mmCIF file of C-alpha atoms and ligand atoms in Angstrom:
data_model
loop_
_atom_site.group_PDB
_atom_site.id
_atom_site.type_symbol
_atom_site.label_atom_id
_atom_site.label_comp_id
_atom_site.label_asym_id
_atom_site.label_seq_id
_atom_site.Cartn_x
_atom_site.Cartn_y
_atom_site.Cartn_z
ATOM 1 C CA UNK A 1 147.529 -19.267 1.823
ATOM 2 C CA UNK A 2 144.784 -19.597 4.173
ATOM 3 C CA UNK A 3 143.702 -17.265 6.821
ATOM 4 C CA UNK A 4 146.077 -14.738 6.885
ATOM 5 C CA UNK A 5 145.928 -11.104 7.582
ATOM 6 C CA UNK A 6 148.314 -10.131 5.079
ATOM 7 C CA UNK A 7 148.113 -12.617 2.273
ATOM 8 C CA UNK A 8 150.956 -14.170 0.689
ATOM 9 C CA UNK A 9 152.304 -14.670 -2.568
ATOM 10 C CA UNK A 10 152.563 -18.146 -3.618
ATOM 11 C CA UNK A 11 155.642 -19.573 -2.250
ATOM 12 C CA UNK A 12 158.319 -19.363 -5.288
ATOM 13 C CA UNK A 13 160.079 -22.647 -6.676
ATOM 14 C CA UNK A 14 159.302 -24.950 -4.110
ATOM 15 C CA UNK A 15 161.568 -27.742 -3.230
ATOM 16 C CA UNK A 16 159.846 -30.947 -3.578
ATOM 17 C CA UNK A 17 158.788 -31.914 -0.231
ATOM 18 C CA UNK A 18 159.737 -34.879 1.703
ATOM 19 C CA UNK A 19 160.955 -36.548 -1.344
ATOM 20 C CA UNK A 20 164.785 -35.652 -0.586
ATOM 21 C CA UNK A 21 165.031 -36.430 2.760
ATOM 22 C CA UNK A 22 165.342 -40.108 2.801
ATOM 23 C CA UNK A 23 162.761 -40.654 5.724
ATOM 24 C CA UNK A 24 162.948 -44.293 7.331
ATOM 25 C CA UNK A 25 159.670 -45.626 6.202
ATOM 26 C CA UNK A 26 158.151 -46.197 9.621
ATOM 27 C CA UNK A 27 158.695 -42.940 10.295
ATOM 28 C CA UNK A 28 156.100 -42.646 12.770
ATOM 29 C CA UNK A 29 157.120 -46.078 14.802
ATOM 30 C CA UNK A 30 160.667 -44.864 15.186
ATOM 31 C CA UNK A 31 159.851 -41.680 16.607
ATOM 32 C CA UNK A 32 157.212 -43.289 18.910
ATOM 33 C CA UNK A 33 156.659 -40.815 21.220
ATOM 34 C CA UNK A 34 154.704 -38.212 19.242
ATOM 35 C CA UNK A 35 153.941 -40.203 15.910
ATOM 36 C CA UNK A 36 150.997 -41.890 17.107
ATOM 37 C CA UNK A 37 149.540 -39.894 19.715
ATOM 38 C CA UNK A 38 145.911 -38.754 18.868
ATOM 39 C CA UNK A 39 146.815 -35.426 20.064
ATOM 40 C CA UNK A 40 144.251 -32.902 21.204
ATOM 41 C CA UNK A 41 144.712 -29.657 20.041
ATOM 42 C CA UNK A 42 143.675 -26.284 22.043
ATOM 43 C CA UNK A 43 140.343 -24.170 21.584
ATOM 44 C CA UNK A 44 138.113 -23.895 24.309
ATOM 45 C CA UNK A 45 136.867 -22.432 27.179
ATOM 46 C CA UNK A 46 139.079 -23.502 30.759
ATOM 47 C CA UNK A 47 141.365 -21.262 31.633
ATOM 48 C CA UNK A 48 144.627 -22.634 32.831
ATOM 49 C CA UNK A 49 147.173 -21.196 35.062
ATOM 50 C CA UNK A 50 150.407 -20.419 33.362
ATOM 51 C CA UNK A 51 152.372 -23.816 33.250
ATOM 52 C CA UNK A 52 155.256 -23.907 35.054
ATOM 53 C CA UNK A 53 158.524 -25.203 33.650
ATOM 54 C CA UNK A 54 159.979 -28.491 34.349
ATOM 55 C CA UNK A 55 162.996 -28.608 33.219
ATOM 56 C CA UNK A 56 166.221 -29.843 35.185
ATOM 57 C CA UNK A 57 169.776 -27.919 36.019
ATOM 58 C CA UNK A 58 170.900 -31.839 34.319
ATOM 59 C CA UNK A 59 169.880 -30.760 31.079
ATOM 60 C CA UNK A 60 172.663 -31.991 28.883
ATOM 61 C CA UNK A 61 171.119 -30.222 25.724
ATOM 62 C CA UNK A 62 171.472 -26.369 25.517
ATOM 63 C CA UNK A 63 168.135 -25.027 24.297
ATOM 64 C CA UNK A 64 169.802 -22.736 21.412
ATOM 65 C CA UNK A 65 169.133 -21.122 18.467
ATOM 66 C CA UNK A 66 166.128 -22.533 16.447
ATOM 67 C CA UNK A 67 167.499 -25.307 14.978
ATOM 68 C CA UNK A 68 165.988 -24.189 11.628
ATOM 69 C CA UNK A 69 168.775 -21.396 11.948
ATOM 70 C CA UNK A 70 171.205 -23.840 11.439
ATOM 71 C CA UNK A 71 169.364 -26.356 9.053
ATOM 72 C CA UNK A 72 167.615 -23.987 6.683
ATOM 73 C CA UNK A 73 166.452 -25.856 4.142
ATOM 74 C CA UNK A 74 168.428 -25.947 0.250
ATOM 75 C CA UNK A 75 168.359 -28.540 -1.539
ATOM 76 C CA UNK A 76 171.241 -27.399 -3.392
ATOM 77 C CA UNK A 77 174.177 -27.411 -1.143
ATOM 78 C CA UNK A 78 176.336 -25.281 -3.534
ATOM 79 C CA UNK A 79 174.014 -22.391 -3.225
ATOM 80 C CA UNK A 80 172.824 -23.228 0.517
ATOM 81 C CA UNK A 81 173.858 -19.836 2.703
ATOM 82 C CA UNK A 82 176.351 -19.546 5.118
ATOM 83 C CA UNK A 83 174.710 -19.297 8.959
ATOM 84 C CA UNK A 84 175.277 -15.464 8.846
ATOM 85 C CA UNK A 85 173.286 -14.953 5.761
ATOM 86 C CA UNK A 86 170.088 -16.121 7.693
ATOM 87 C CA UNK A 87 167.780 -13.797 9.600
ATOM 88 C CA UNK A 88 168.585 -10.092 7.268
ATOM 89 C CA UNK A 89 165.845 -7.583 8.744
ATOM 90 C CA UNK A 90 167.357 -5.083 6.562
ATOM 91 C CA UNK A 91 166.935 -6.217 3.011
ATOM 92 C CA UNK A 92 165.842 -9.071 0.761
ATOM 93 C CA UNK A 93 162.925 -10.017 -1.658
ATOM 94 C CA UNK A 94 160.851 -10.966 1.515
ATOM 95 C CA UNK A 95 160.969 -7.822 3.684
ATOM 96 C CA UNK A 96 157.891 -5.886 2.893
ATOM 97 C CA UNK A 97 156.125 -9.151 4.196
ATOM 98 C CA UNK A 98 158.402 -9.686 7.024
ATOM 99 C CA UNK A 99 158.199 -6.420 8.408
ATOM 100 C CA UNK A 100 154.246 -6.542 8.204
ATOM 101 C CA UNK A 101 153.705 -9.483 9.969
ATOM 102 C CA UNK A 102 155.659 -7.829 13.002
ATOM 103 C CA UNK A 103 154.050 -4.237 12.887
ATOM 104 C CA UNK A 104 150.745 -6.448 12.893
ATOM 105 C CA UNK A 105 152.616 -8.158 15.829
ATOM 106 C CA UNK A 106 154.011 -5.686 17.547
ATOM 107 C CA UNK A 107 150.821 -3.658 17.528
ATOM 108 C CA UNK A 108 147.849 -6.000 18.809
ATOM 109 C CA UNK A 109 150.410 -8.182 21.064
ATOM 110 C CA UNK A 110 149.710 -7.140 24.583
ATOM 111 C CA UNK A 111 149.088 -8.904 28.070
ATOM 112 C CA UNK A 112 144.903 -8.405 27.433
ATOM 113 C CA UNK A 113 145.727 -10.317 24.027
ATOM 114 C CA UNK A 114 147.727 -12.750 25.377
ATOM 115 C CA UNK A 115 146.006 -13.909 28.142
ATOM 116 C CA UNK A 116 142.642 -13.896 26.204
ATOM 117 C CA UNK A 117 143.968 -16.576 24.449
ATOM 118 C CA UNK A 118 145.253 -18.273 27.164
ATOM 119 C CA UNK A 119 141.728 -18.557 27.931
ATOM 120 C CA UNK A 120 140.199 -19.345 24.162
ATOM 121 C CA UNK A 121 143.200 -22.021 23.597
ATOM 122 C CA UNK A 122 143.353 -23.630 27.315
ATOM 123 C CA UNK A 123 140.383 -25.449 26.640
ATOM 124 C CA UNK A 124 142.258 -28.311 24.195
ATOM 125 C CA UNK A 125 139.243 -28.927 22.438
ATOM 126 C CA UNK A 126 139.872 -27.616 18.941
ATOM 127 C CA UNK A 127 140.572 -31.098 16.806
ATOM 128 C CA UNK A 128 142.262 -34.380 17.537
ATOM 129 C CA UNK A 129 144.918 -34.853 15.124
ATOM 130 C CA UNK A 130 148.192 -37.189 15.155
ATOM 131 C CA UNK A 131 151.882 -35.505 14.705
ATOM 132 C CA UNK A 132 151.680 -35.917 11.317
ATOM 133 C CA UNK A 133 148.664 -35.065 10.232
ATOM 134 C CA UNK A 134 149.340 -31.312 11.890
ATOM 135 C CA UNK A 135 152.433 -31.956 9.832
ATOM 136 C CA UNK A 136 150.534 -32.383 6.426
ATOM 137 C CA UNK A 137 148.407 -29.471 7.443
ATOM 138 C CA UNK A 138 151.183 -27.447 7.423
ATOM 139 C CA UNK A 139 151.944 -28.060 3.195
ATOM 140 C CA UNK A 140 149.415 -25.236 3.390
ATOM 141 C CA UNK A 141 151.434 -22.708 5.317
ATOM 142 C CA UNK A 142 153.829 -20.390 4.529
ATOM 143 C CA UNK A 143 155.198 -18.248 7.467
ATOM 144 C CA UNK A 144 154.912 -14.617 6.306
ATOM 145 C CA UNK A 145 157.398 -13.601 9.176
ATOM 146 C CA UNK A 146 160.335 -15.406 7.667
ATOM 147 C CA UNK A 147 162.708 -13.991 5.697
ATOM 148 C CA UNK A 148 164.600 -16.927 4.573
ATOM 149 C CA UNK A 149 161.638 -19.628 4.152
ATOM 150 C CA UNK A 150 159.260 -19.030 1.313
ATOM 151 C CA UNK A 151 157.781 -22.576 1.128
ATOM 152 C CA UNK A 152 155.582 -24.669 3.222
ATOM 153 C CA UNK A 153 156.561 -25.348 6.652
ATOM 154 C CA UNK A 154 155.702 -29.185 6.311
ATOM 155 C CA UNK A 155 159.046 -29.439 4.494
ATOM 156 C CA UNK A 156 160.693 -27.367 7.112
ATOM 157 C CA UNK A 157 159.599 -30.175 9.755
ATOM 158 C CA UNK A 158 161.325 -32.591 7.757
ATOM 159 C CA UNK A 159 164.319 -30.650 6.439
ATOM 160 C CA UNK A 160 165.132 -29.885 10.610
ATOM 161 C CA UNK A 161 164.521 -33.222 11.991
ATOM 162 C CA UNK A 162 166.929 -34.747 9.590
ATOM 163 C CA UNK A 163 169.325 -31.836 10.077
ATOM 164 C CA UNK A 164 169.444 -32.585 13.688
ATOM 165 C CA UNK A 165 169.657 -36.763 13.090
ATOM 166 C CA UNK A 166 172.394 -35.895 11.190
ATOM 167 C CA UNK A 167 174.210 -33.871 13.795
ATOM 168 C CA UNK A 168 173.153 -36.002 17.010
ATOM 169 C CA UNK A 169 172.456 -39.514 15.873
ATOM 170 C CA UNK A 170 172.133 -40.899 19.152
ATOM 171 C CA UNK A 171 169.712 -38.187 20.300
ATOM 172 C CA UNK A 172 166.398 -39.709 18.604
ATOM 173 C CA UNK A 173 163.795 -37.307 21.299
ATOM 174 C CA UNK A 174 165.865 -34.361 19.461
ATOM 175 C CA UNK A 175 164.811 -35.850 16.379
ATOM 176 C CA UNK A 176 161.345 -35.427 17.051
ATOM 177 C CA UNK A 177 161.727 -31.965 18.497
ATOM 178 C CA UNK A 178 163.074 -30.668 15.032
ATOM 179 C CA UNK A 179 159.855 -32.316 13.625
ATOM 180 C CA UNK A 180 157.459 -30.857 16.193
ATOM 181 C CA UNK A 181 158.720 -27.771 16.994
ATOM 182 C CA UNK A 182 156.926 -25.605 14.540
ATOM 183 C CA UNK A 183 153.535 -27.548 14.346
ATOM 184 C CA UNK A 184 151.609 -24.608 16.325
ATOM 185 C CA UNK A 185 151.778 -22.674 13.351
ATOM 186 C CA UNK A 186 148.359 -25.177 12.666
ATOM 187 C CA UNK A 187 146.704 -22.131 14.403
ATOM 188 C CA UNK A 188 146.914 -20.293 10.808
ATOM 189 C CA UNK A 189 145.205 -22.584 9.489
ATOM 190 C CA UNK A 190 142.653 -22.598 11.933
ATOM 191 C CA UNK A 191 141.706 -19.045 11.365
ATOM 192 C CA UNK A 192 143.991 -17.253 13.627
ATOM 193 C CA UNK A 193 146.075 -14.532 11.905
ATOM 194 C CA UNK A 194 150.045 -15.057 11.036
ATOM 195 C CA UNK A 195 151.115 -12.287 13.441
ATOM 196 C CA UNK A 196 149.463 -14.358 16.307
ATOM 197 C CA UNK A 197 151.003 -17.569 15.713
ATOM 198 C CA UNK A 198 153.942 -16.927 13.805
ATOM 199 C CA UNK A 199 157.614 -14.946 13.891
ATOM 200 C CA UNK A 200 159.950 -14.331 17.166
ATOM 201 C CA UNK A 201 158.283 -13.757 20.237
ATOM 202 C CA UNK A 202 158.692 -11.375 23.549
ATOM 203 C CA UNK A 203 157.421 -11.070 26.632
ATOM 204 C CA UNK A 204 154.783 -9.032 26.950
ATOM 205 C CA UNK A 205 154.512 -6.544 30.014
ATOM 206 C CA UNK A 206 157.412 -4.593 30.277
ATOM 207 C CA UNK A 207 159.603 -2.814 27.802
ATOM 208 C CA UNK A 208 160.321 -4.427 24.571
ATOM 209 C CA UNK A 209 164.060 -4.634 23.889
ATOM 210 C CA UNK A 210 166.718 -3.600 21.823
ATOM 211 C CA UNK A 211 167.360 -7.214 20.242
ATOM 212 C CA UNK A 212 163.557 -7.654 18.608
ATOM 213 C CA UNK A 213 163.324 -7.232 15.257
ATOM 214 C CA UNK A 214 161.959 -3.922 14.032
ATOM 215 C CA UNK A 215 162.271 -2.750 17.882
ATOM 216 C CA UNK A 216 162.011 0.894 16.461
ATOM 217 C CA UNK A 217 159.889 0.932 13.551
ATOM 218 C CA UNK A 218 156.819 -1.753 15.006
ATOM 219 C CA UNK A 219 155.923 -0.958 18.408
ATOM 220 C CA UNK A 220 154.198 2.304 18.237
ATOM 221 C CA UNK A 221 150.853 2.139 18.516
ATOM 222 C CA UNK A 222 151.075 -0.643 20.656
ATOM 223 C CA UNK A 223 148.898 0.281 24.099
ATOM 224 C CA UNK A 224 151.118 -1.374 26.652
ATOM 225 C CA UNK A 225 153.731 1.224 25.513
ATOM 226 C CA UNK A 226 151.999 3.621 26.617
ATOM 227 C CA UNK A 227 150.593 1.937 30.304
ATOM 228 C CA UNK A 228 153.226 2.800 32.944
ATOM 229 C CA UNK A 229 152.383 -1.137 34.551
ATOM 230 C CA UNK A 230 153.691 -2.856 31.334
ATOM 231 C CA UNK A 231 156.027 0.342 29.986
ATOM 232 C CA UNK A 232 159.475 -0.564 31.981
ATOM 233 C CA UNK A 233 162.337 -2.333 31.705
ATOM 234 C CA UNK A 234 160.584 -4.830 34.730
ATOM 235 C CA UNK A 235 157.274 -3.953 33.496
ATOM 236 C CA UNK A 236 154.723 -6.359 35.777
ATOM 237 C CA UNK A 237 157.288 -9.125 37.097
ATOM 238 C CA UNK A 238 159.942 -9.463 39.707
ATOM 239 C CA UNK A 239 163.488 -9.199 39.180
ATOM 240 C CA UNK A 240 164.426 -12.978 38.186
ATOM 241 C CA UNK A 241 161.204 -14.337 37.937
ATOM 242 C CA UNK A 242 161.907 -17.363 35.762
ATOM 243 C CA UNK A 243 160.785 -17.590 32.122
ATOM 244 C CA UNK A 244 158.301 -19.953 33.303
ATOM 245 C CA UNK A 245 156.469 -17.208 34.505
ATOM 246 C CA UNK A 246 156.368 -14.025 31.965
ATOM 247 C CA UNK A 247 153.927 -14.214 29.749
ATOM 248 C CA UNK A 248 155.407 -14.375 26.018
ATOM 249 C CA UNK A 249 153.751 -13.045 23.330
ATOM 250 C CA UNK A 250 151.112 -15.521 22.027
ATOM 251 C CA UNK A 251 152.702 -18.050 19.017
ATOM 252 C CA UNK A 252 153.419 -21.154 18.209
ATOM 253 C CA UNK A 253 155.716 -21.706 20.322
ATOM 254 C CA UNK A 254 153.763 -21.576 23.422
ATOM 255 C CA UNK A 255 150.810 -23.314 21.936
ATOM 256 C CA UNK A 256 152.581 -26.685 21.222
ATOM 257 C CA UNK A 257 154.612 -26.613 24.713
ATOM 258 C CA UNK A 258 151.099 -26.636 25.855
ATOM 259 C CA UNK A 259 149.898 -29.003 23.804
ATOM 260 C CA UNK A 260 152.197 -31.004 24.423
ATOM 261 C CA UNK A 261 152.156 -30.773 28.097
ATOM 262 C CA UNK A 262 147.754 -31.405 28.032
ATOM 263 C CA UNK A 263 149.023 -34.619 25.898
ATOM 264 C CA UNK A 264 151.365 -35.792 28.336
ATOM 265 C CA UNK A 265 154.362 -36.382 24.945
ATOM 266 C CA UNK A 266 156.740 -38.625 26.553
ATOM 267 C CA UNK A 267 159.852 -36.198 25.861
ATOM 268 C CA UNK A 268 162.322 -35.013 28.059
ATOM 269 C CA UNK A 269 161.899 -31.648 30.030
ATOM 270 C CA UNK A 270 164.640 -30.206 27.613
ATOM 271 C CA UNK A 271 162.192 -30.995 24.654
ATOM 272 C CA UNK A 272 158.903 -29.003 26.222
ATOM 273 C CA UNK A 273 161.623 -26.042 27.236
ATOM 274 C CA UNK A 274 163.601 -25.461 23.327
ATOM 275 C CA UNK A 275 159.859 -25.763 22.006
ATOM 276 C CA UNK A 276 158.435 -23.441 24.266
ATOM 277 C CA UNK A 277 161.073 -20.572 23.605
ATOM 278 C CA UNK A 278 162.708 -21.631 20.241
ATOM 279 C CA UNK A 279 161.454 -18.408 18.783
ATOM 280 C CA UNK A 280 162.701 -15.957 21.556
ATOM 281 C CA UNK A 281 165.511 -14.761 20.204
ATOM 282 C CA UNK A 282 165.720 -11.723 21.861
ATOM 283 C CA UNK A 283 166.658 -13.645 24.674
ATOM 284 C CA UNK A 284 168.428 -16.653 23.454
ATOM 285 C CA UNK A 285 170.469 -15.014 20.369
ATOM 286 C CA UNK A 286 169.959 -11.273 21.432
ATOM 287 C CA UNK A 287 171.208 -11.683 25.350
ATOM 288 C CA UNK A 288 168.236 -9.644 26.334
ATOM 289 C CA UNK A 289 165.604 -10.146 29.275
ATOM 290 C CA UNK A 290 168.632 -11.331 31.499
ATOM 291 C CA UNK A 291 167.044 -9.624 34.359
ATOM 292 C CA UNK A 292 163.753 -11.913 34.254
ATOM 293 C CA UNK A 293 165.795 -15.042 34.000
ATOM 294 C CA UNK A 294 166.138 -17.420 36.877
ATOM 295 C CA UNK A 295 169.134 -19.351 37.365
ATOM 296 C CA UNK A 296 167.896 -22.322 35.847
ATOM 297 C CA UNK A 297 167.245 -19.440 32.518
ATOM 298 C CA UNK A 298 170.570 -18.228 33.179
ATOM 299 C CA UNK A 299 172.588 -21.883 33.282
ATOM 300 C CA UNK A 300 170.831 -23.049 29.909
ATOM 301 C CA UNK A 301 171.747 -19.816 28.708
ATOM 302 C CA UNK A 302 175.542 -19.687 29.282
ATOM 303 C CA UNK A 303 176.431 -22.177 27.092
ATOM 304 C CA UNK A 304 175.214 -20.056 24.474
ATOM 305 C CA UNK A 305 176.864 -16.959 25.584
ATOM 306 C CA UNK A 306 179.902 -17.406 23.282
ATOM 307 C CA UNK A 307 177.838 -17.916 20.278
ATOM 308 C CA UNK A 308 175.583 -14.996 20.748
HETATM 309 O O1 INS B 401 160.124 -16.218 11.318
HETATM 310 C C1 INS B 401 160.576 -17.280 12.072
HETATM 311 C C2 INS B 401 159.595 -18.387 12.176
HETATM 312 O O2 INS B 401 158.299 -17.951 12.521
HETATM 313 C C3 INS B 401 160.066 -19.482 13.112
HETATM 314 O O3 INS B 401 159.182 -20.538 13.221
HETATM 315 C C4 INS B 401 160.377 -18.935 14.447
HETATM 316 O O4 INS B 401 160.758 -19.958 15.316
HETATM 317 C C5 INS B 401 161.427 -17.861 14.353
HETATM 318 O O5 INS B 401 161.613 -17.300 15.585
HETATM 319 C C6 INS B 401 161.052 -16.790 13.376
HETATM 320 O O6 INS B 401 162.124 -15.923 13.189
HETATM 321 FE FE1 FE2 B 402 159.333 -21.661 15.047
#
């Protein structure tokens, strides 16, 4: 485990990467739109504005749940959990690692934080790598804020992207998103600690809310809680801002929509919007933050409403 603030224990039996999931041999060719980009990853010195969101009211593709939810991988279907057996805050061998990831998290997350490395990752100058080499880089990390994945998150690329193949053959850009949308966890591995990179995120600047994990137990020594800017339920924004323009806590998430907005990935806006907020499940699983949703939020959200 490299880099981490809380170390690790070595992941625990695990499944034998790649080897099980029958990938198509030009694996990179058929998914060209990522595969063989010499992609520049963020460190650096420009600041850049918050990026606005361009998605479309056309999207056909609800932005949902992180697909790893759904596709968790088990390579032994008979013992593979049911979907409500995923995501237990309250027990399990993994908690005590869980739940410090996201004191760590909920602690040093706040809008100074954030937007300082806004700043130190807006520059995109940190390596040039293709998809799957950030892929490969990631046989080395095991997300400490997980409590259902206790192996590398390489084979969690894979595992999803075939999960989703599986379940929308004819959608090959969703494909792709399955297989990118954890590679900003490469930040661990570039020194920054798990609770920065890693685990659900929420916006910072107003009032945490009832739907994050370990709302009552994590937040408080947190500083924002205690500035009455940041301390509300609106906090700094404007009723229905958009989620374009709140400033989530800083992860993977956000670092990859970036990235893959500096490197121009020729995926549609749906792609860049379930990557950028396929960890904020306060708002997407939770039904939280409704009030700084915009209608265009609010539409991709319905759909979900039944399931959440
Ligand atoms: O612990 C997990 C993990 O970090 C995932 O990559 C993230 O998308 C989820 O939100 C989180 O619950
Ligand atoms: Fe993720």
């Amino acid at each position: 485990m490299a880099n981490s603030d809380n170390s690790a224990p070595p992941p625990t039996s695990p499944p034998p990467v790649r080897s099980a999931l029958s990938l198509p041999q030009s694996r990179s060719r058929s998914h060209g739109h990522g595969g063989q980009l010499g992609t520049r990853l963020a460190r650096g010195t420009a600041c850049e504005p918050l990026p606005t969101a361009s998605c479309s009211l056309e999207m056909k593709v609800a932005v949902g749940p992180d697909p790893s939810l759904v596709y968790r991988p088990d390579m032994d279907p008979e013992k593979a959990k049911d979907k409500g057996s995923f995501r237990n805050y309250e027990a399990g061998p993994l908690l005590d690692r869980v739940f410090a990831t996201y004191k760590l998290m909920h602690t040093y997350q706040t809008v100074d934080f954030v937007r300082k490395k806004h700043i130190q990752f807006g520059g995109f100058s940190y390596k040039k790598m293709t998809v799957l080499e950030a892929v490969d880089m990631l046989d080395e990390l095991v997300d400490e804020s997980d409590p259902d994945v206790d192996f590398p998150n390489s084979y969690h690329a894979f595992q999803t992207a075939e999960g989703i193949r599986k379940a929308h053959p004819d959608k090959d850009w969703f494909h792709l998103v399955g297989l990118l949308h954890d590679l900003g966890k490469v930040l661990v591995l570039a020194g920054e600690p798990q609770w920065a990179v890693v685990g659900d995120t929420f916006p910072v600047g107003c009032q945490p809310q009832a739907s994050v994990v370990f709302r009552e137990s994590t937040f408080q020594d947190n500083p924002d809680l205690q500035d009455p800017r940041y301390s509300t339920e609106l906090g700094m924004y404007q009723p229905h801002c958009g989620l374009e323009n709140v400033l989530m806590s800083w992860g993977h998430d956000e670092y990859m929509y970036q990235v893959m907005k500096f490197n121009k990935f020729a995926l549609p806006p749906e792609a860049f919007y379930m990557i950028r907020f396929h960890s904020f499940y306060p708002w997407h699983t939770g039904g939280d933050y409704r009030q700084l949703c915009s209608e265009l939020d609010l539409a991709i959200y319905a759909p979900l409403g039944a399931g959440v």
